[in-house]
Coordinates of C-alpha atoms in Angstrom, one line a residue:
M1 CA 29.2 24.9 -0.8
G2 CA 26.2 26.6 -0.7
N3 CA 25.6 29.3 1.2
N4 CA 23.8 28.5 4.2
Q5 CA 22.3 31.9 4.7
T6 CA 21.3 31.6 1.1
F7 CA 19.2 28.8 2.1
T8 CA 17.6 29.5 5.4
K9 CA 16.9 33.4 3.4
P10 CA 13.7 33.7 4.6
H11 CA 10.6 33.7 1.9
V12 CA 7.8 36.3 1.5
G13 CA 5.2 33.6 1.2
T14 CA 2.0 33.3 -0.4
C15 CA -1.3 35.2 0.2
W16 CA -1.6 33.7 3.3
S17 CA 1.2 35.1 4.9
S18 CA 0.2 38.4 3.6
V19 CA -3.3 38.4 5.9
F20 CA -2.3 35.6 9.1
A21 CA 0.3 35.7 11.5
P22 CA 1.9 32.1 11.8
I23 CA 0.6 29.7 14.3
G24 CA 4.0 28.9 16.6
P25 CA 6.6 27.7 14.4
I26 CA 4.1 27.1 11.0
K27 CA 3.9 29.6 8.8
E28 CA 1.4 28.6 6.3
P29 CA -0.4 25.9 8.0
L30 CA -3.4 25.0 5.5
P31 CA -0.8 24.9 2.6
M32 CA 1.8 22.9 4.7
L33 CA -1.7 20.5 5.3
A34 CA -2.3 20.3 1.5
C35 CA 0.8 19.4 1.0
L36 CA 0.8 16.7 3.4
F37 CA -2.3 15.6 1.5
V38 CA -0.3 15.5 -1.7
A39 CA 2.3 13.9 0.1
A40 CA -0.2 10.8 1.3
L41 CA -1.4 10.5 -2.0
G42 CA 2.1 9.5 -3.9
L43 CA 2.4 7.2 -0.7
A44 CA -0.8 5.4 -0.9
G45 CA 0.2 4.8 -4.4
M46 CA 3.0 3.3 -3.5
L47 CA 2.3 1.3 -0.7
L48 CA -1.2 0.3 -2.6
S49 CA 0.1 -0.6 -6.2
R50 CA 0.9 -4.1 -5.4
R51 CA 3.0 -5.6 -8.0
V52 CA 3.3 -2.7 -9.9
T53 CA 7.1 -1.8 -11.5
E54 CA 9.7 -0.1 -9.7
G55 CA 9.0 2.7 -12.4
G56 CA 5.4 3.2 -11.2
K57 CA 6.3 3.3 -8.2
F58 CA 9.0 6.0 -9.1
L59 CA 6.0 8.0 -10.3
Y60 CA 4.4 8.0 -7.1
S61 CA 7.3 8.6 -5.1
A62 CA 8.3 11.3 -7.2
L63 CA 4.8 13.1 -6.4
F64 CA 5.3 12.0 -2.4
G65 CA 8.6 13.7 -2.8
Y66 CA 7.0 16.9 -4.2
G67 CA 4.5 17.2 -1.4
I68 CA 6.9 16.7 1.3
S69 CA 9.5 19.6 0.3
S70 CA 6.4 21.2 -0.1
C71 CA 5.3 21.1 3.1
C72 CA 9.1 21.9 4.6
F73 CA 8.1 25.1 2.6
H74 CA 5.6 26.0 4.0
W75 CA 6.5 25.1 7.6
Y76 CA 9.5 27.2 7.4
L77 CA 9.0 29.4 4.3
W78 CA 12.7 29.2 3.7
Q79 CA 14.1 30.7 0.4
G80 CA 16.5 27.4 -0.1
F81 CA 13.0 24.9 -0.7
Y82 CA 11.3 27.5 -2.9
Q83 CA 14.1 26.9 -4.8
V84 CA 13.8 23.3 -5.8
L85 CA 9.9 23.1 -6.0
D86 CA 10.6 24.2 -9.2
V87 CA 12.6 21.6 -10.4
Q88 CA 10.5 18.9 -8.1
L89 CA 7.4 19.3 -10.1
N90 CA 9.2 20.2 -13.7
F91 CA 11.1 16.8 -12.9
L92 CA 7.6 14.9 -11.8
Q93 CA 5.7 17.0 -15.1
A94 CA 8.6 15.6 -17.1
I95 CA 8.7 11.5 -16.3
N96 CA 5.1 11.0 -16.4
I97 CA 5.4 12.3 -20.1
V98 CA 8.1 10.1 -21.3
Y99 CA 6.2 7.1 -19.6
M100 CA 3.3 8.2 -21.7
S101 CA 4.7 8.7 -25.1
C102 CA 5.8 4.7 -24.0
I103 CA 2.5 3.7 -24.4
P104 CA 1.2 3.5 -28.3
K105 CA 2.1 0.8 -29.9
E106 CA 3.8 2.1 -32.9
E107 CA 6.5 1.2 -34.6
N108 CA 7.3 3.5 -37.3
L109 CA 10.6 5.0 -38.0
F110 CA 9.1 8.8 -37.5
Y111 CA 7.6 7.6 -34.0
M112 CA 10.5 5.7 -32.8
I113 CA 12.6 8.8 -33.4
S114 CA 10.5 11.1 -31.6
S115 CA 10.1 9.0 -28.7
Y116 CA 13.9 8.6 -28.2
L117 CA 14.3 12.8 -28.7
L118 CA 11.5 13.1 -26.4
V119 CA 12.7 11.3 -24.1
M120 CA 16.5 13.1 -24.0
F121 CA 14.9 16.2 -23.8
F122 CA 12.8 15.7 -21.1
S123 CA 15.6 14.4 -19.1
I124 CA 17.6 17.5 -19.1
Y125 CA 14.8 20.1 -19.2
P126 CA 13.8 20.3 -15.4
F127 CA 17.7 21.0 -14.6
F128 CA 18.4 23.2 -17.3
A129 CA 15.5 25.4 -16.8
H130 CA 16.0 25.7 -13.2
V131 CA 20.3 26.4 -13.9
L132 CA 19.1 29.2 -16.5
G133 CA 16.7 30.7 -13.6
M134 CA 19.1 30.9 -10.9
T135 CA 22.2 32.2 -13.4
F136 CA 19.7 35.0 -14.5
G137 CA 17.9 36.0 -10.9
Q138 CA 14.8 35.4 -13.1
S139 CA 12.6 32.6 -10.8
W140 CA 10.3 32.9 -13.3
I141 CA 11.8 30.8 -16.1
P142 CA 11.5 27.7 -14.4
W143 CA 7.5 28.6 -13.3
I144 CA 6.5 29.6 -16.9
T145 CA 8.5 26.8 -18.6
F146 CA 6.6 24.1 -16.5
D147 CA 3.1 25.9 -17.9
V148 CA 4.5 26.0 -21.3
I149 CA 5.2 21.9 -21.2
W150 CA 1.7 20.9 -20.4
I151 CA 1.2 21.1 -23.9
F152 CA 3.3 18.1 -24.7
A153 CA 1.1 16.4 -21.5
L154 CA -2.0 17.5 -23.1
I155 CA -1.1 16.0 -26.2
G156 CA -0.3 12.8 -25.2
L157 CA -3.3 12.8 -23.2
M158 CA -5.3 13.2 -26.2
V159 CA -3.1 10.5 -28.1
I160 CA -3.9 8.3 -25.3
W161 CA -8.1 9.5 -26.0
F162 CA -8.0 9.0 -29.5
Q163 CA -6.5 5.7 -29.4
R164 CA -8.5 4.3 -26.4
D165 CA -9.3 1.4 -28.9
H166 CA -6.3 0.0 -29.3
L167 CA -4.9 0.5 -26.1
G168 CA -5.4 -0.8 -22.4
T169 CA -6.4 -4.6 -21.7
P170 CA -9.7 -5.8 -23.9
G171 CA -12.7 -6.3 -22.1
H172 CA -11.3 -5.1 -18.5
P173 CA -14.7 -4.3 -16.5
S174 CA -13.0 -1.1 -15.2
R175 CA -11.7 0.3 -18.9
Q176 CA -14.3 3.4 -19.2
A177 CA -13.2 4.7 -15.9
M178 CA -10.1 4.1 -16.2
F179 CA -9.5 6.0 -19.5
N180 CA -11.6 8.9 -18.2
L181 CA -8.7 9.7 -15.8
V182 CA -7.9 11.6 -19.0
W183 CA -10.4 14.4 -17.9
N184 CA -9.6 13.7 -14.7
T185 CA -6.2 15.1 -14.9
I186 CA -7.3 17.8 -17.5
I187 CA -10.1 19.3 -15.0
S188 CA -7.7 18.2 -12.0
V189 CA -4.3 20.7 -13.6
V190 CA -7.0 23.8 -14.8
L191 CA -8.7 23.5 -11.2
A192 CA -5.4 23.8 -9.7
Y193 CA -4.4 26.6 -12.1
V194 CA -7.8 28.6 -11.3
F195 CA -6.7 28.5 -7.3
W196 CA -3.3 29.6 -8.2
I197 CA -4.2 32.4 -10.5
L198 CA -6.7 33.5 -7.4
D199 CA -3.6 33.2 -4.9
E200 CA -0.8 34.6 -6.8
V201 CA -2.6 37.4 -9.2
V202 CA -6.2 38.5 -7.7
C203 CA -4.8 38.2 -3.7
V204 CA -0.9 38.9 -4.0
Q205 CA -0.6 41.2 -7.2
L206 CA -4.1 42.9 -7.3
D207 CA -4.2 43.1 -3.5
N208 CA -7.9 41.5 -2.5
H209 CA -7.8 39.5 0.4
S210 CA -11.0 38.1 0.1
A211 CA -11.4 35.2 3.0
T212 CA -12.1 33.1 0.5
I213 CA -9.3 33.7 -1.5
V214 CA -6.8 33.6 1.1
I215 CA -8.0 30.4 2.8
F216 CA -8.9 28.4 -0.1
G217 CA -6.5 29.9 -3.1
H218 CA -2.9 27.6 -2.6
T219 CA -4.3 25.3 -0.8
L220 CA -6.3 24.2 -3.4
W221 CA -3.7 25.0 -5.9
H222 CA -1.7 22.0 -4.2
V223 CA -4.7 19.4 -3.8
F224 CA -5.5 20.0 -7.3
I225 CA -1.9 19.4 -9.1
G226 CA -1.6 16.6 -7.0
F227 CA -4.1 14.8 -8.0
G228 CA -3.5 15.7 -11.5
F229 CA -0.5 14.0 -11.2
Y230 CA -1.5 11.2 -9.2
Y231 CA -4.2 10.4 -12.4
M232 CA -1.7 10.4 -14.7
T233 CA 0.5 8.0 -13.2
T234 CA -2.4 5.9 -12.3
L235 CA -3.7 5.8 -15.8
T236 CA -0.2 5.1 -17.4
V237 CA 0.0 2.1 -14.8
F238 CA -3.2 1.2 -16.1
L239 CA -2.5 1.3 -19.5
R240 CA 1.2 -0.3 -19.8
A241 CA -0.3 -4.1 -18.0
P242 CA -0.4 -5.8 -21.3
L243 CA 2.9 -4.6 -22.2
L244 CA 4.1 -6.1 -19.0
H245 CA 2.0 -8.9 -19.8
V246 CA -0.3 -9.1 -16.5
Y247 CA -3.8 -8.2 -15.6
P248 CA -4.5 -4.4 -14.3
K249 CA -6.5 -5.1 -11.2
V250 CA -8.6 -1.7 -10.4
L251 CA -9.5 -1.0 -6.6
A252 CA -11.9 2.2 -7.2
W253 CA -14.1 4.8 -5.3
P254 CA -16.8 5.0 -6.1
Q255 CA -17.2 1.6 -7.3
N256 CA -18.8 1.3 -10.7
K257 CA -18.7 4.5 -12.0
P258 CA -17.5 6.1 -15.1
F259 CA -16.2 8.8 -12.7
V260 CA -13.7 7.6 -9.9
V261 CA -12.4 9.8 -7.2
F262 CA -9.6 7.5 -5.8
V263 CA -8.2 4.5 -7.6
V264 CA -5.6 1.9 -7.2
V265 CA -4.1 -0.4 -10.2
Q266 CA -2.5 -3.3 -9.0
Y267 CA -1.0 -6.0 -11.4
D268 CA -2.0 -9.4 -11.3
P269 CA 0.3 -11.9 -12.9
N270 CA -2.3 -14.1 -14.0
P271 CA -3.8 -12.7 -17.6
I272 CA -7.2 -13.8 -17.2
P273 CA -8.8 -12.9 -12.9
K274 CA -10.3 -15.8 -11.9
E275 CA -13.6 -13.4 -11.3
T276 CA -14.1 -13.3 -15.4
T277 CA -12.6 -17.5 -16.3
P278 CA -15.6 -19.1 -17.2
K279 CA -17.2 -21.6 -15.3
K280 CA -17.0 -25.1 -16.1
K281 CA -20.1 -26.9 -16.8
H282 CA -20.9 -30.4 -14.8

Protein backbone atom coordinates (compact mmCIF):
# COMPACT_ATOMS: atom_id res chain seq x y z
CA MET A 1 0.00 0.00 0.00
CA GLY A 2 1.22 3.50 -0.77
CA ASN A 3 1.83 6.16 1.83
CA ASN A 4 -1.25 8.38 2.04
CA GLN A 5 0.88 11.27 3.31
CA THR A 6 3.05 10.99 0.20
CA PHE A 7 -0.03 11.20 -1.99
CA THR A 8 -1.48 14.24 -0.22
CA LYS A 9 1.87 15.99 0.24
CA PRO A 10 1.50 19.51 -1.23
CA HIS A 11 3.15 20.26 -4.54
CA VAL A 12 4.80 23.66 -5.07
CA GLY A 13 2.45 24.32 -7.98
CA THR A 14 2.98 26.27 -11.17
CA CYS A 15 3.92 29.90 -11.74
CA TRP A 16 0.37 30.83 -10.73
CA SER A 17 0.98 29.72 -7.13
CA SER A 18 4.12 31.83 -6.84
CA VAL A 19 2.08 35.00 -7.45
CA PHE A 20 -1.56 34.45 -6.51
CA ALA A 21 -3.03 33.18 -3.26
CA PRO A 22 -5.60 30.35 -3.36
CA ILE A 23 -9.27 31.23 -3.78
CA GLY A 24 -10.88 29.32 -0.95
CA PRO A 25 -10.00 25.63 -1.34
CA ILE A 26 -8.96 26.10 -4.99
CA LYS A 27 -5.20 26.53 -5.32
CA GLU A 28 -4.96 27.46 -9.03
CA PRO A 29 -8.41 28.40 -10.39
CA LEU A 30 -7.59 29.46 -13.97
CA PRO A 31 -5.39 26.42 -14.80
CA MET A 32 -8.11 24.28 -13.20
CA LEU A 33 -10.74 25.76 -15.54
CA ALA A 34 -8.45 25.11 -18.51
CA CYS A 35 -8.29 21.46 -17.48
CA LEU A 36 -12.08 21.31 -17.29
CA PHE A 37 -12.11 22.63 -20.87
CA VAL A 38 -9.78 19.77 -21.90
CA ALA A 39 -12.08 17.29 -20.14
CA ALA A 40 -15.05 18.84 -21.99
CA LEU A 41 -13.23 18.30 -25.31
CA GLY A 42 -12.79 14.62 -24.52
CA LEU A 43 -16.37 14.29 -23.34
CA ALA A 44 -17.69 16.02 -26.47
CA GLY A 45 -15.68 13.61 -28.60
CA MET A 46 -17.16 10.63 -26.77
CA LEU A 47 -20.77 11.82 -26.85
CA LEU A 48 -20.97 13.43 -30.29
CA SER A 49 -19.01 10.84 -32.31
CA ARG A 50 -21.97 8.61 -33.07
CA ARG A 51 -21.36 5.02 -34.15
CA VAL A 52 -17.60 5.50 -33.85
CA THR A 53 -15.79 2.34 -32.73
CA GLU A 54 -15.01 1.76 -29.07
CA GLY A 55 -11.34 2.34 -29.87
CA GLY A 56 -12.08 5.86 -31.08
CA LYS A 57 -14.20 6.60 -28.04
CA PHE A 58 -11.39 5.27 -25.83
CA LEU A 59 -9.01 7.85 -27.31
CA TYR A 60 -11.46 10.61 -26.42
CA SER A 61 -12.05 9.13 -22.96
CA ALA A 62 -8.29 9.16 -22.31
CA LEU A 63 -8.29 12.90 -23.06
CA PHE A 64 -11.27 13.30 -20.70
CA GLY A 65 -9.39 11.42 -17.98
CA TYR A 66 -6.31 13.59 -18.38
CA GLY A 67 -8.42 16.73 -18.09
CA ILE A 68 -10.12 15.52 -14.90
CA SER A 69 -6.87 14.42 -13.24
CA SER A 70 -5.17 17.71 -14.12
CA CYS A 71 -8.18 19.59 -12.76
CA CYS A 72 -7.87 17.73 -9.45
CA PHE A 73 -4.15 18.55 -9.32
CA HIS A 74 -4.70 22.30 -9.77
CA TRP A 75 -7.56 22.20 -7.29
CA TYR A 76 -5.61 20.62 -4.40
CA LEU A 77 -1.96 20.63 -5.59
CA TRP A 78 -1.51 17.13 -4.17
CA GLN A 79 1.76 15.46 -5.06
CA GLY A 80 -0.04 12.21 -5.87
CA PHE A 81 -2.03 13.75 -8.72
CA TYR A 82 1.12 15.30 -10.15
CA GLN A 83 2.91 11.94 -10.09
CA VAL A 84 0.28 10.28 -12.30
CA LEU A 85 -0.08 13.10 -14.84
CA ASP A 86 3.04 12.02 -16.71
CA VAL A 87 1.63 8.49 -17.06
CA GLN A 88 -1.65 9.81 -18.44
CA LEU A 89 -0.02 12.18 -20.92
CA ASN A 90 2.50 9.58 -22.09
CA PHE A 91 -0.26 6.97 -22.42
CA LEU A 92 -2.52 9.39 -24.33
CA GLN A 93 0.38 10.16 -26.65
CA ALA A 94 1.26 6.47 -27.07
CA ILE A 95 -2.19 5.19 -28.00
CA ASN A 96 -2.66 7.98 -30.54
CA ILE A 97 0.63 7.02 -32.21
CA VAL A 98 -0.38 3.34 -32.22
CA TYR A 99 -3.70 4.14 -33.91
CA MET A 100 -1.99 6.38 -36.47
CA SER A 101 0.46 3.59 -37.32
CA CYS A 102 -2.47 1.37 -38.35
CA ILE A 103 -3.79 3.81 -40.98
CA PRO A 104 -1.33 3.36 -43.91
CA LYS A 105 -2.27 0.42 -46.13
CA GLU A 106 1.24 -0.90 -46.75
CA GLU A 107 1.35 -4.70 -46.46
CA ASN A 108 5.03 -5.45 -47.06
CA LEU A 109 6.98 -7.44 -44.47
CA PHE A 110 9.06 -4.49 -43.27
CA TYR A 111 5.99 -2.37 -42.55
CA MET A 112 4.22 -5.24 -40.75
CA ILE A 113 7.23 -5.94 -38.50
CA SER A 114 7.72 -2.22 -37.81
CA SER A 115 4.06 -1.85 -36.93
CA TYR A 116 4.16 -4.75 -34.45
CA LEU A 117 7.34 -3.41 -32.82
CA LEU A 118 5.77 0.05 -32.60
CA VAL A 119 2.67 -1.31 -30.89
CA MET A 120 4.72 -3.32 -28.38
CA PHE A 121 7.01 -0.38 -27.57
CA PHE A 122 4.25 2.17 -27.07
CA SER A 123 2.17 -0.23 -24.98
CA ILE A 124 4.83 -0.25 -22.26
CA TYR A 125 6.91 2.93 -22.51
CA PRO A 126 4.59 5.26 -20.49
CA PHE A 127 4.70 2.99 -17.44
CA PHE A 128 8.38 2.10 -17.84
CA ALA A 129 9.36 5.79 -17.99
CA HIS A 130 7.25 6.55 -14.91
CA VAL A 131 8.82 3.70 -12.91
CA LEU A 132 12.32 4.87 -13.85
CA GLY A 133 11.48 8.39 -12.72
CA MET A 134 10.08 7.18 -9.40
CA THR A 135 12.94 4.73 -8.80
CA PHE A 136 15.72 7.24 -9.33
CA GLY A 137 13.78 10.14 -7.84
CA GLN A 138 14.07 12.09 -11.11
CA SER A 139 10.66 13.37 -12.17
CA TRP A 140 12.14 14.79 -15.39
CA ILE A 141 12.65 11.30 -16.87
CA PRO A 142 9.02 10.64 -17.92
CA TRP A 143 8.55 14.26 -18.98
CA ILE A 144 11.63 14.36 -21.22
CA THR A 145 10.52 11.03 -22.66
CA PHE A 146 7.15 12.58 -23.45
CA ASP A 147 8.94 15.43 -25.25
CA VAL A 148 11.17 13.13 -27.32
CA ILE A 149 8.34 10.78 -28.33
CA TRP A 150 6.67 13.66 -30.17
CA ILE A 151 9.20 12.89 -32.92
CA PHE A 152 7.32 9.64 -33.61
CA ALA A 153 4.00 11.50 -33.63
CA LEU A 154 5.42 14.05 -36.08
CA ILE A 155 6.67 11.24 -38.35
CA GLY A 156 3.22 9.64 -38.28
CA LEU A 157 1.50 12.91 -39.11
CA MET A 158 3.92 13.58 -41.99
CA VAL A 159 3.36 10.08 -43.37
CA ILE A 160 -0.38 10.77 -43.35
CA TRP A 161 0.11 14.15 -45.02
CA PHE A 162 2.34 12.87 -47.83
CA GLN A 163 0.10 9.82 -48.44
CA ARG A 164 -3.13 11.83 -48.27
CA ASP A 165 -4.00 11.06 -51.90
CA HIS A 166 -4.22 7.37 -50.97
CA LEU A 167 -5.92 7.70 -47.58
CA GLY A 168 -9.36 8.61 -46.38
CA THR A 169 -12.72 8.56 -48.14
CA PRO A 170 -12.38 9.54 -51.85
CA GLY A 171 -14.45 12.55 -52.91
CA HIS A 172 -15.41 13.49 -49.36
CA PRO A 173 -16.48 17.18 -49.27
CA SER A 174 -14.51 17.81 -46.05
CA ARG A 175 -11.47 15.85 -47.15
CA GLN A 176 -9.04 18.78 -47.33
CA ALA A 177 -10.21 20.27 -44.03
CA MET A 178 -9.71 16.92 -42.31
CA PHE A 179 -6.20 16.44 -43.68
CA ASN A 180 -5.40 19.95 -42.52
CA LEU A 181 -5.90 18.60 -38.99
CA VAL A 182 -2.30 17.44 -39.40
CA TRP A 183 -1.27 21.10 -39.23
CA ASN A 184 -3.88 21.91 -36.58
CA THR A 185 -2.25 19.25 -34.41
CA ILE A 186 1.32 20.40 -35.02
CA ILE A 187 0.51 24.09 -34.45
CA SER A 188 -1.45 23.31 -31.27
CA VAL A 189 1.37 21.23 -29.79
CA VAL A 190 4.01 23.85 -30.69
CA LEU A 191 1.92 26.60 -29.07
CA ALA A 192 1.42 24.41 -26.00
CA TYR A 193 5.18 24.10 -25.58
CA VAL A 194 5.65 27.84 -26.07
CA PHE A 195 3.32 28.53 -23.16
CA TRP A 196 4.88 25.75 -21.08
CA ILE A 197 8.31 27.37 -21.56
CA LEU A 198 6.87 30.74 -20.54
CA ASP A 199 5.45 29.18 -17.38
CA GLU A 200 8.19 26.77 -16.32
CA VAL A 201 11.33 28.49 -17.61
CA VAL A 202 10.63 32.21 -17.92
CA CYS A 203 8.41 32.53 -14.84
CA VAL A 204 9.53 29.79 -12.41
CA GLN A 205 13.23 29.48 -13.21
CA LEU A 206 14.02 33.02 -14.43
CA ASP A 207 11.67 34.61 -11.88
CA ASN A 208 9.83 36.73 -14.46
CA HIS A 209 6.40 37.31 -12.92
CA SER A 210 4.86 39.28 -15.75
CA ALA A 211 1.07 39.25 -15.39
CA THR A 212 0.56 37.92 -18.93
CA ILE A 213 2.92 35.00 -18.36
CA VAL A 214 1.48 34.15 -14.94
CA ILE A 215 -2.13 34.27 -16.05
CA PHE A 216 -1.87 32.59 -19.44
CA GLY A 217 1.30 30.47 -19.33
CA HIS A 218 0.23 27.20 -17.75
CA THR A 219 -3.43 27.79 -18.55
CA LEU A 220 -2.85 27.87 -22.31
CA TRP A 221 -0.46 24.91 -22.11
CA HIS A 222 -3.46 22.80 -21.09
CA VAL A 223 -5.77 24.34 -23.70
CA PHE A 224 -3.44 23.80 -26.66
CA ILE A 225 -2.15 20.35 -25.66
CA GLY A 226 -5.82 19.37 -25.31
CA PHE A 227 -6.59 20.68 -28.80
CA GLY A 228 -3.52 18.88 -30.16
CA PHE A 229 -4.66 15.50 -28.88
CA TYR A 230 -8.28 16.17 -29.89
CA TYR A 231 -7.32 16.99 -33.49
CA MET A 232 -5.01 13.97 -33.70
CA THR A 233 -7.74 11.65 -32.44
CA THR A 234 -10.39 13.10 -34.76
CA LEU A 235 -8.11 12.78 -37.78
CA THR A 236 -7.48 9.13 -36.89
CA VAL A 237 -11.21 8.46 -36.53
CA PHE A 238 -11.83 10.04 -39.95
CA LEU A 239 -9.09 8.07 -41.70
CA ARG A 240 -10.13 4.72 -40.25
CA ALA A 241 -13.63 4.96 -41.76
CA PRO A 242 -12.77 3.31 -45.14
CA LEU A 243 -11.12 0.40 -43.30
CA LEU A 244 -14.39 -0.12 -41.43
CA HIS A 245 -16.49 0.29 -44.62
CA VAL A 246 -18.44 3.26 -43.24
CA TYR A 247 -18.87 6.85 -44.37
CA PRO A 248 -17.43 9.53 -42.03
CA LYS A 249 -19.95 12.32 -41.61
CA VAL A 250 -18.11 15.50 -40.60
CA LEU A 251 -19.64 18.20 -38.41
CA ALA A 252 -17.28 21.18 -38.36
CA TRP A 253 -17.14 24.78 -37.23
CA PRO A 254 -16.66 26.99 -39.14
CA GLN A 255 -18.35 25.13 -41.99
CA ASN A 256 -16.92 24.78 -45.50
CA LYS A 257 -13.51 26.15 -44.50
CA PRO A 258 -10.11 24.56 -45.17
CA PHE A 259 -9.19 24.96 -41.50
CA VAL A 260 -11.61 24.16 -38.69
CA VAL A 261 -11.63 24.97 -34.98
CA PHE A 262 -14.02 22.29 -33.75
CA VAL A 263 -14.87 19.12 -35.64
CA VAL A 264 -16.69 15.86 -34.91
CA VAL A 265 -16.78 12.70 -37.02
CA GLN A 266 -19.82 10.41 -37.02
CA TYR A 267 -19.89 7.07 -38.82
CA ASP A 268 -22.69 6.44 -41.30
CA PRO A 269 -23.10 2.70 -42.02
CA ASN A 270 -24.14 3.55 -45.59
CA PRO A 271 -21.02 3.83 -47.78
CA ILE A 272 -22.65 6.58 -49.91
CA PRO A 273 -24.34 9.42 -48.00
CA LYS A 274 -27.85 10.38 -49.05
CA GLU A 275 -26.87 13.93 -49.96
CA THR A 276 -24.37 12.71 -52.59
CA THR A 277 -26.54 9.96 -54.08
CA PRO A 278 -27.43 10.83 -57.70
CA LYS A 279 -31.08 11.67 -58.25
CA LYS A 280 -33.16 9.55 -60.61
CA LYS A 281 -34.35 11.21 -63.80
CA HIS A 282 -38.07 11.25 -64.44
